[in-house]
Amino acid sequence: MEPAPSVSSWAEQVRAFAGTFAADPDIPSEWASQILAQAQYNARVKRLMTPAQGSTSTVRDWQGYRARLVSPARIDAGVQFWRRNQQVLQEVQKQWGVPASVIVGIIGIETSYGQNVGNIRVLDALSTLAFDYPQEHPRALERAAYFRKELEQFLRLCRANGLDPLSITGSFAGAMGIPQFMPSSWMLYGEDYDSSGGVNLLTSAHDAIASVANYLRAHGWKPDQPAYFNIDLRQTTAAQMATLLAPDILPTFDQAALTALGAQLMPSGQRYEGQMALVELKNGENPPEYIAGTENFYAVTRYNQSSYYALAVLQLGEAVQRRFDLLQPTAAPAAPVAASSLPTDAP
């Protein structure tokens, strides 16, 4: 592992970066310099971002991953979160067209409904990655530039929302708050839903709910559309499977194309007219599982570029909604969520 930068090198880069705000009307240069001078190098952040030596691939285990994230404790916490925020979830679903279950699933996976938002000072995490990104990464220069932009956006959002940049904590990558937004996402998609005068993703569940919905809608979520389907691949040849898997999670095939390649959706998905991708979920040494992911499945992967993450989000939200509906005194179900429901019919 390469050593930490020297104190003089660190200070020089920080001073140079602070100087970029000299002509910025929104960020006082003196304030930026004062804040950035208090940034501290965090070796743990760099270590967590450094690729493991000799690692070329990761053995995935979807069932193990799902068991950790779609757990009874997280489902119970999700029901409580839904109860506390039921009216806002309904309003946001109506306004943005994103199902309450998907929003609840994302917030549950990201921070267990605000219980685990990260304990690393964001200023330190972003500064470390902006000025000393691990050189082992194949795109180190590009990633360092990305984190310099995020550091700039972090200062802007703190000024715009009256936040103290020295006290905000988050993930080792600089994600913050109940929905774990990066600074640029906070600035672009954050919603002041409770009209407090500023976007508060640190403690406002209402702002977090609306911001997640706004983010997904901006990244292609289509209201009243499914997110994924079960699929029958028993008639698919090895060559056809290779063709189906080539686009990865990018929706590429319509119903006719899937059928031509030997793949068959279950009856509940055969009326869908949009584009889909064959999504492979590996199970370690056991056979993989497959689903057909739609444009809405792909939209969830814009939050975190992992098919495992997206399916865990959707299935956690579904599990929470089922439990929530069962516990309602009137037994009246919540608004239907065809957009994230996995059919029960099996191949």
C-alpha positions as a Python dict, from the first residue, in 0.01 Angstrom:
ca = {
    (1, 'M'): (0, 0, 0),
    (2, 'E'): (138, 337, -93),
    (3, 'P'): (211, 577, 194),
    (4, 'A'): (3, 876, 286),
    (5, 'P'): (99, 1199, 111),
    (6, 'S'): (342, 1424, 290),
    (7, 'V'): (205, 1706, 499),
    (8, 'S'): (349, 1964, 257),
    (9, 'S'): (199, 1787, -46),
    (10, 'W'): (-141, 1763, 119),
    (11, 'A'): (-139, 2129, 224),
    (12, 'E'): (-28, 2241, -120),
    (13, 'Q'): (-311, 2059, -294),
    (14, 'V'): (-567, 2187, -45),
    (15, 'R'): (-448, 2545, -87),
    (16, 'A'): (-455, 2515, -464),
    (17, 'F'): (-808, 2376, -455),
    (18, 'A'): (-926, 2651, -218),
    (19, 'G'): (-785, 2906, -460),
    (20, 'T'): (-1028, 2791, -730),
    (21, 'F'): (-1307, 2968, -542),
    (22, 'A'): (-1141, 3312, -566),
    (23, 'A'): (-1382, 3432, -836),
    (24, 'D'): (-1682, 3224, -728),
    (25, 'P'): (-1977, 3444, -623),
    (26, 'D'): (-2143, 3165, -422),
    (27, 'I'): (-1844, 3040, -221),
    (28, 'P'): (-1638, 3301, -33),
    (29, 'S'): (-1274, 3217, -89),
    (30, 'E'): (-1180, 3293, 271),
    (31, 'W'): (-1453, 3061, 400),
    (32, 'A'): (-1351, 2783, 162),
    (33, 'S'): (-987, 2817, 266),
    (34, 'Q'): (-1079, 2810, 634),
    (35, 'I'): (-1292, 2496, 595),
    (36, 'L'): (-1051, 2308, 369),
    (37, 'A'): (-759, 2385, 599),
    (38, 'Q'): (-934, 2170, 860),
    (39, 'A'): (-966, 1865, 635),
    (40, 'Q'): (-779, 1564, 771),
    (41, 'Y'): (-628, 1278, 576),
    (42, 'N'): (-813, 951, 648),
    (43, 'A'): (-603, 641, 578),
    (44, 'R'): (-903, 412, 636),
    (45, 'V'): (-1095, 581, 353),
    (46, 'K'): (-808, 521, 111),
    (47, 'R'): (-771, 162, 227),
    (48, 'L'): (-1139, 89, 170),
    (49, 'M'): (-1116, 236, -180),
    (50, 'T'): (-799, 47, -273),
    (51, 'P'): (-860, -261, -493),
    (52, 'A'): (-738, -587, -338),
    (53, 'Q'): (-408, -698, -490),
    (54, 'G'): (-443, -980, -741),
    (55, 'S'): (-821, -960, -733),
    (56, 'T'): (-979, -987, -1078),
    (57, 'S'): (-1331, -1098, -989),
    (58, 'T'): (-1566, -1143, -699),
    (59, 'V'): (-1757, -1464, -636),
    (60, 'R'): (-2114, -1353, -589),
    (61, 'D'): (-2374, -1520, -371),
    (62, 'W'): (-2718, -1372, -432),
    (63, 'Q'): (-2896, -1581, -171),
    (64, 'G'): (-2637, -1493, 93),
    (65, 'Y'): (-2652, -1126, -4),
    (66, 'R'): (-3030, -1128, 8),
    (67, 'A'): (-3038, -1298, 348),
    (68, 'R'): (-2819, -1025, 496),
    (69, 'L'): (-3017, -734, 354),
    (70, 'V'): (-3376, -860, 334),
    (71, 'S'): (-3372, -967, 697),
    (72, 'P'): (-3662, -996, 944),
    (73, 'A'): (-3518, -709, 1150),
    (74, 'R'): (-3494, -481, 847),
    (75, 'I'): (-3846, -574, 737),
    (76, 'D'): (-3980, -490, 1084),
    (77, 'A'): (-3795, -157, 1081),
    (78, 'G'): (-3938, -90, 736),
    (79, 'V'): (-4293, -142, 859),
    (80, 'Q'): (-4235, 109, 1137),
    (81, 'F'): (-4084, 356, 890),
    (82, 'W'): (-4385, 311, 658),
    (83, 'R'): (-4626, 369, 946),
    (84, 'R'): (-4450, 689, 1054),
    (85, 'N'): (-4440, 827, 702),
    (86, 'Q'): (-4746, 671, 540),
    (87, 'Q'): (-4909, 993, 422),
    (88, 'V'): (-4589, 1132, 270),
    (89, 'L'): (-4514, 800, 98),
    (90, 'Q'): (-4861, 805, -59),
    (91, 'E'): (-4828, 1168, -168),
    (92, 'V'): (-4480, 1115, -314),
    (93, 'Q'): (-4589, 801, -498),
    (94, 'K'): (-4874, 997, -656),
    (95, 'Q'): (-4653, 1297, -746),
    (96, 'W'): (-4348, 1117, -886),
    (97, 'G'): (-4495, 782, -984),
    (98, 'V'): (-4237, 587, -783),
    (99, 'P'): (-4396, 316, -562),
    (100, 'A'): (-4370, 360, -187),
    (101, 'S'): (-4224, 10, -161),
    (102, 'V'): (-3929, 101, -384),
    (103, 'I'): (-3853, 414, -181),
    (104, 'V'): (-3879, 217, 144),
    (105, 'G'): (-3655, -53, -4),
    (106, 'I'): (-3380, 193, -98),
    (107, 'I'): (-3379, 374, 235),
    (108, 'G'): (-3383, 39, 415),
    (109, 'I'): (-3087, -99, 224),
    (110, 'E'): (-2889, 225, 237),
    (111, 'T'): (-2913, 314, 607),
    (112, 'S'): (-3166, 84, 778),
    (113, 'Y'): (-3409, 377, 777),
    (114, 'G'): (-3160, 632, 906),
    (115, 'Q'): (-3008, 414, 1176),
    (116, 'N'): (-2670, 376, 1006),
    (117, 'V'): (-2570, 684, 808),
    (118, 'G'): (-2192, 650, 847),
    (119, 'N'): (-1945, 790, 1099),
    (120, 'I'): (-1665, 926, 878),
    (121, 'R'): (-1644, 1302, 844),
    (122, 'V'): (-1749, 1379, 487),
    (123, 'L'): (-1499, 1662, 449),
    (124, 'D'): (-1215, 1421, 530),
    (125, 'A'): (-1344, 1139, 308),
    (126, 'L'): (-1389, 1361, 3),
    (127, 'S'): (-1057, 1542, 56),
    (128, 'T'): (-867, 1215, 93),
    (129, 'L'): (-1014, 1076, -228),
    (130, 'A'): (-981, 1406, -415),
    (131, 'F'): (-613, 1457, -338),
    (132, 'D'): (-484, 1102, -282),
    (133, 'Y'): (-703, 856, -469),
    (134, 'P'): (-552, 504, -472),
    (135, 'Q'): (-321, 475, -773),
    (136, 'E'): (-394, 101, -791),
    (137, 'H'): (-735, 180, -937),
    (138, 'P'): (-738, 157, -1320),
    (139, 'R'): (-922, 490, -1344),
    (140, 'A'): (-744, 669, -1060),
    (141, 'L'): (-712, 1008, -1232),
    (142, 'E'): (-1076, 1005, -1342),
    (143, 'R'): (-1195, 905, -996),
    (144, 'A'): (-982, 1170, -825),
    (145, 'A'): (-1135, 1435, -1055),
    (146, 'Y'): (-1481, 1304, -965),
    (147, 'F'): (-1414, 1344, -593),
    (148, 'R'): (-1274, 1694, -640),
    (149, 'K'): (-1604, 1782, -804),
    (150, 'E'): (-1793, 1620, -517),
    (151, 'L'): (-1585, 1815, -265),
    (152, 'E'): (-1676, 2135, -444),
    (153, 'Q'): (-2045, 2038, -445),
    (154, 'F'): (-2021, 1953, -76),
    (155, 'L'): (-1907, 2306, 4),
    (156, 'R'): (-2185, 2449, -216),
    (157, 'L'): (-2461, 2246, -54),
    (158, 'C'): (-2339, 2338, 294),
    (159, 'R'): (-2354, 2706, 204),
    (160, 'A'): (-2693, 2670, 32),
    (161, 'N'): (-2854, 2477, 317),
    (162, 'G'): (-2685, 2631, 619),
    (163, 'L'): (-2498, 2313, 713),
    (164, 'D'): (-2174, 2287, 907),
    (165, 'P'): (-1922, 2111, 680),
    (166, 'L'): (-1704, 2025, 978),
    (167, 'S'): (-1969, 1817, 1154),
    (168, 'I'): (-2139, 1613, 880),
    (169, 'T'): (-2053, 1243, 878),
    (170, 'G'): (-2129, 979, 618),
    (171, 'S'): (-1984, 682, 430),
    (172, 'F'): (-1620, 632, 338),
    (173, 'A'): (-1708, 754, -13),
    (174, 'G'): (-1874, 1073, 111),
    (175, 'A'): (-2240, 968, 79),
    (176, 'M'): (-2464, 1137, 332),
    (177, 'G'): (-2788, 1123, 516),
    (178, 'I'): (-3089, 894, 529),
    (179, 'P'): (-3074, 813, 153),
    (180, 'Q'): (-2691, 828, 125),
    (181, 'F'): (-2674, 1091, -146),
    (182, 'M'): (-2343, 1214, -282),
    (183, 'P'): (-2315, 1596, -271),
    (184, 'S'): (-2387, 1642, -643),
    (185, 'S'): (-2699, 1423, -618),
    (186, 'W'): (-2814, 1620, -314),
    (187, 'M'): (-2775, 1943, -511),
    (188, 'L'): (-2945, 1809, -825),
    (189, 'Y'): (-3224, 1593, -685),
    (190, 'G'): (-3272, 1696, -323),
    (191, 'E'): (-3626, 1802, -235),
    (192, 'D'): (-3732, 2030, 50),
    (193, 'Y'): (-4057, 1839, 86),
    (194, 'D'): (-4139, 1961, 436),
    (195, 'S'): (-4076, 2325, 330),
    (196, 'S'): (-3821, 2388, 603),
    (197, 'G'): (-3625, 2632, 390),
    (198, 'G'): (-3351, 2391, 289),
    (199, 'V'): (-3303, 2032, 176),
    (200, 'N'): (-3236, 1824, 489),
    (201, 'L'): (-3138, 1468, 407),
    (202, 'L'): (-2960, 1424, 738),
    (203, 'T'): (-3266, 1407, 963),
    (204, 'S'): (-3580, 1471, 755),
    (205, 'A'): (-3745, 1146, 645),
    (206, 'H'): (-3988, 1347, 434),
    (207, 'D'): (-3712, 1518, 239),
    (208, 'A'): (-3534, 1184, 199),
    (209, 'I'): (-3846, 1009, 66),
    (210, 'A'): (-3917, 1280, -191),
    (211, 'S'): (-3552, 1305, -294),
    (212, 'V'): (-3524, 931, -360),
    (213, 'A'): (-3838, 946, -574),
    (214, 'N'): (-3709, 1250, -761),
    (215, 'Y'): (-3375, 1078, -825),
    (216, 'L'): (-3534, 761, -962),
    (217, 'R'): (-3779, 948, -1181),
    (218, 'A'): (-3495, 1159, -1322),
    (219, 'H'): (-3300, 840, -1397),
    (220, 'G'): (-3573, 679, -1601),
    (221, 'W'): (-3833, 531, -1365),
    (222, 'K'): (-4160, 483, -1554),
    (223, 'P'): (-4479, 503, -1346),
    (224, 'D'): (-4710, 201, -1339),
    (225, 'Q'): (-4454, -25, -1506),
    (226, 'P'): (-4302, -346, -1365),
    (227, 'A'): (-3940, -369, -1254),
    (228, 'Y'): (-3871, -735, -1319),
    (229, 'F'): (-4022, -1070, -1411),
    (230, 'N'): (-3948, -1434, -1352),
    (231, 'I'): (-3827, -1608, -1667),
    (232, 'D'): (-3814, -1961, -1807),
    (233, 'L'): (-3480, -2047, -1973),
    (234, 'R'): (-3522, -2422, -2010),
    (235, 'Q'): (-3536, -2398, -2390),
    (236, 'T'): (-3242, -2158, -2423),
    (237, 'T'): (-2919, -2286, -2578),
    (238, 'A'): (-2569, -2189, -2460),
    (239, 'A'): (-2523, -1964, -2764),
    (240, 'Q'): (-2855, -1792, -2701),
    (241, 'M'): (-2765, -1742, -2334),
    (242, 'A'): (-2441, -1573, -2437),
    (243, 'T'): (-2638, -1334, -2658),
    (244, 'L'): (-2890, -1262, -2385),
    (245, 'L'): (-2623, -1191, -2123),
    (246, 'A'): (-2399, -979, -2346),
    (247, 'P'): (-2572, -643, -2273),
    (248, 'D'): (-2550, -714, -1897),
    (249, 'I'): (-2822, -515, -1715),
    (250, 'L'): (-2896, -273, -2000),
    (251, 'P'): (-3255, -332, -2126),
    (252, 'T'): (-3208, -448, -2485),
    (253, 'F'): (-3466, -714, -2574),
    (254, 'D'): (-3840, -687, -2623),
    (255, 'Q'): (-4078, -978, -2576),
    (256, 'A'): (-4036, -1104, -2932),
    (257, 'A'): (-3656, -1095, -2912),
    (258, 'L'): (-3658, -1290, -2585),
    (259, 'T'): (-3885, -1552, -2735),
    (260, 'A'): (-3667, -1582, -3044),
    (261, 'L'): (-3370, -1650, -2816),
    (262, 'G'): (-3551, -1928, -2631),
    (263, 'A'): (-3648, -1726, -2323),
    (264, 'Q'): (-4007, -1720, -2203),
    (265, 'L'): (-4159, -1480, -1954),
    (266, 'M'): (-4411, -1615, -1708),
    (267, 'P'): (-4778, -1535, -1791),
    (268, 'S'): (-4783, -1229, -1564),
    (269, 'G'): (-4512, -1067, -1779),
    (270, 'Q'): (-4623, -1162, -2125),
    (271, 'R'): (-4818, -841, -2179),
    (272, 'Y'): (-4519, -620, -2109),
    (273, 'E'): (-4415, -427, -2421),
    (274, 'G'): (-4097, -256, -2303),
    (275, 'Q'): (-3730, -345, -2324),
    (276, 'M'): (-3573, -596, -2087),
    (277, 'A'): (-3237, -743, -1990),
    (278, 'L'): (-3156, -1094, -1877),
    (279, 'V'): (-3006, -1041, -1531),
    (280, 'E'): (-2783, -1313, -1391),
    (281, 'L'): (-2755, -1354, -1014),
    (282, 'K'): (-2473, -1588, -918),
    (283, 'N'): (-2500, -1810, -611),
    (284, 'G'): (-2141, -1902, -542),
    (285, 'E'): (-2094, -2271, -612),
    (286, 'N'): (-2468, -2321, -666),
    (287, 'P'): (-2654, -2258, -994),
    (288, 'P'): (-2726, -1892, -1071),
    (289, 'E'): (-3073, -1740, -1079),
    (290, 'Y'): (-3213, -1523, -1357),
    (291, 'I'): (-3476, -1254, -1391),
    (292, 'A'): (-3587, -1026, -1673),
    (293, 'G'): (-3511, -670, -1565),
    (294, 'T'): (-3708, -384, -1720),
    (295, 'E'): (-3623, -16, -1762),
    (296, 'N'): (-3737, 35, -1404),
    (297, 'F'): (-3496, -230, -1278),
    (298, 'Y'): (-3222, -45, -1466),
    (299, 'A'): (-3335, 284, -1305),
    (300, 'V'): (-3275, 135, -960),
    (301, 'T'): (-2922, 37, -1066),
    (302, 'R'): (-2853, 408, -1133),
    (303, 'Y'): (-2866, 448, -754),
    (304, 'N'): (-2609, 171, -712),
    (305, 'Q'): (-2472, -2, -1020),
    (306, 'S'): (-2536, -357, -903),
    (307, 'S'): (-2811, -595, -1007),
    (308, 'Y'): (-2782, -764, -665),
    (309, 'Y'): (-2843, -430, -496),
    (310, 'A'): (-3141, -347, -719),
    (311, 'L'): (-3315, -679, -661),
    (312, 'A'): (-3251, -660, -286),
    (313, 'V'): (-3408, -313, -283),
    (314, 'L'): (-3715, -433, -470),
    (315, 'Q'): (-3761, -749, -264),
    (316, 'L'): (-3710, -568, 67),
    (317, 'G'): (-3975, -315, -36),
    (318, 'E'): (-4212, -594, -137),
    (319, 'A'): (-4160, -777, 192),
    (320, 'V'): (-4220, -460, 393),
    (321, 'Q'): (-4537, -381, 198),
    (322, 'R'): (-4674, -733, 247),
    (323, 'R'): (-4615, -711, 622),
    (324, 'F'): (-4752, -357, 637),
    (325, 'D'): (-5070, -459, 455),
    (326, 'L'): (-5125, -761, 680),
    (327, 'L'): (-5100, -546, 991),
    (328, 'Q'): (-5351, -284, 877),
    (329, 'P'): (-5661, -285, 1104),
    (330, 'T'): (-5898, -251, 809),
    (331, 'A'): (-5709, -509, 602),
    (332, 'A'): (-5718, -258, 316),
    (333, 'P'): (-5404, -299, 105),
    (334, 'A'): (-5171, -12, 29),
    (335, 'A'): (-5164, 130, -322),
    (336, 'P'): (-5087, -148, -572),
    (337, 'V'): (-4725, -166, -676),
    (338, 'A'): (-4711, -359, -1002),
    (339, 'A'): (-4381, -186, -1069),
    (340, 'S'): (-4181, -400, -829),
    (341, 'S'): (-4376, -720, -787),
    (342, 'L'): (-4213, -1052, -864),
    (343, 'P'): (-4462, -1302, -1008),
    (344, 'T'): (-4520, -1612, -801),
    (345, 'D'): (-4560, -1840, -1102),
    (346, 'A'): (-4255, -2062, -1135),
    (347, 'P'): (-4091, -2197, -1447),
}
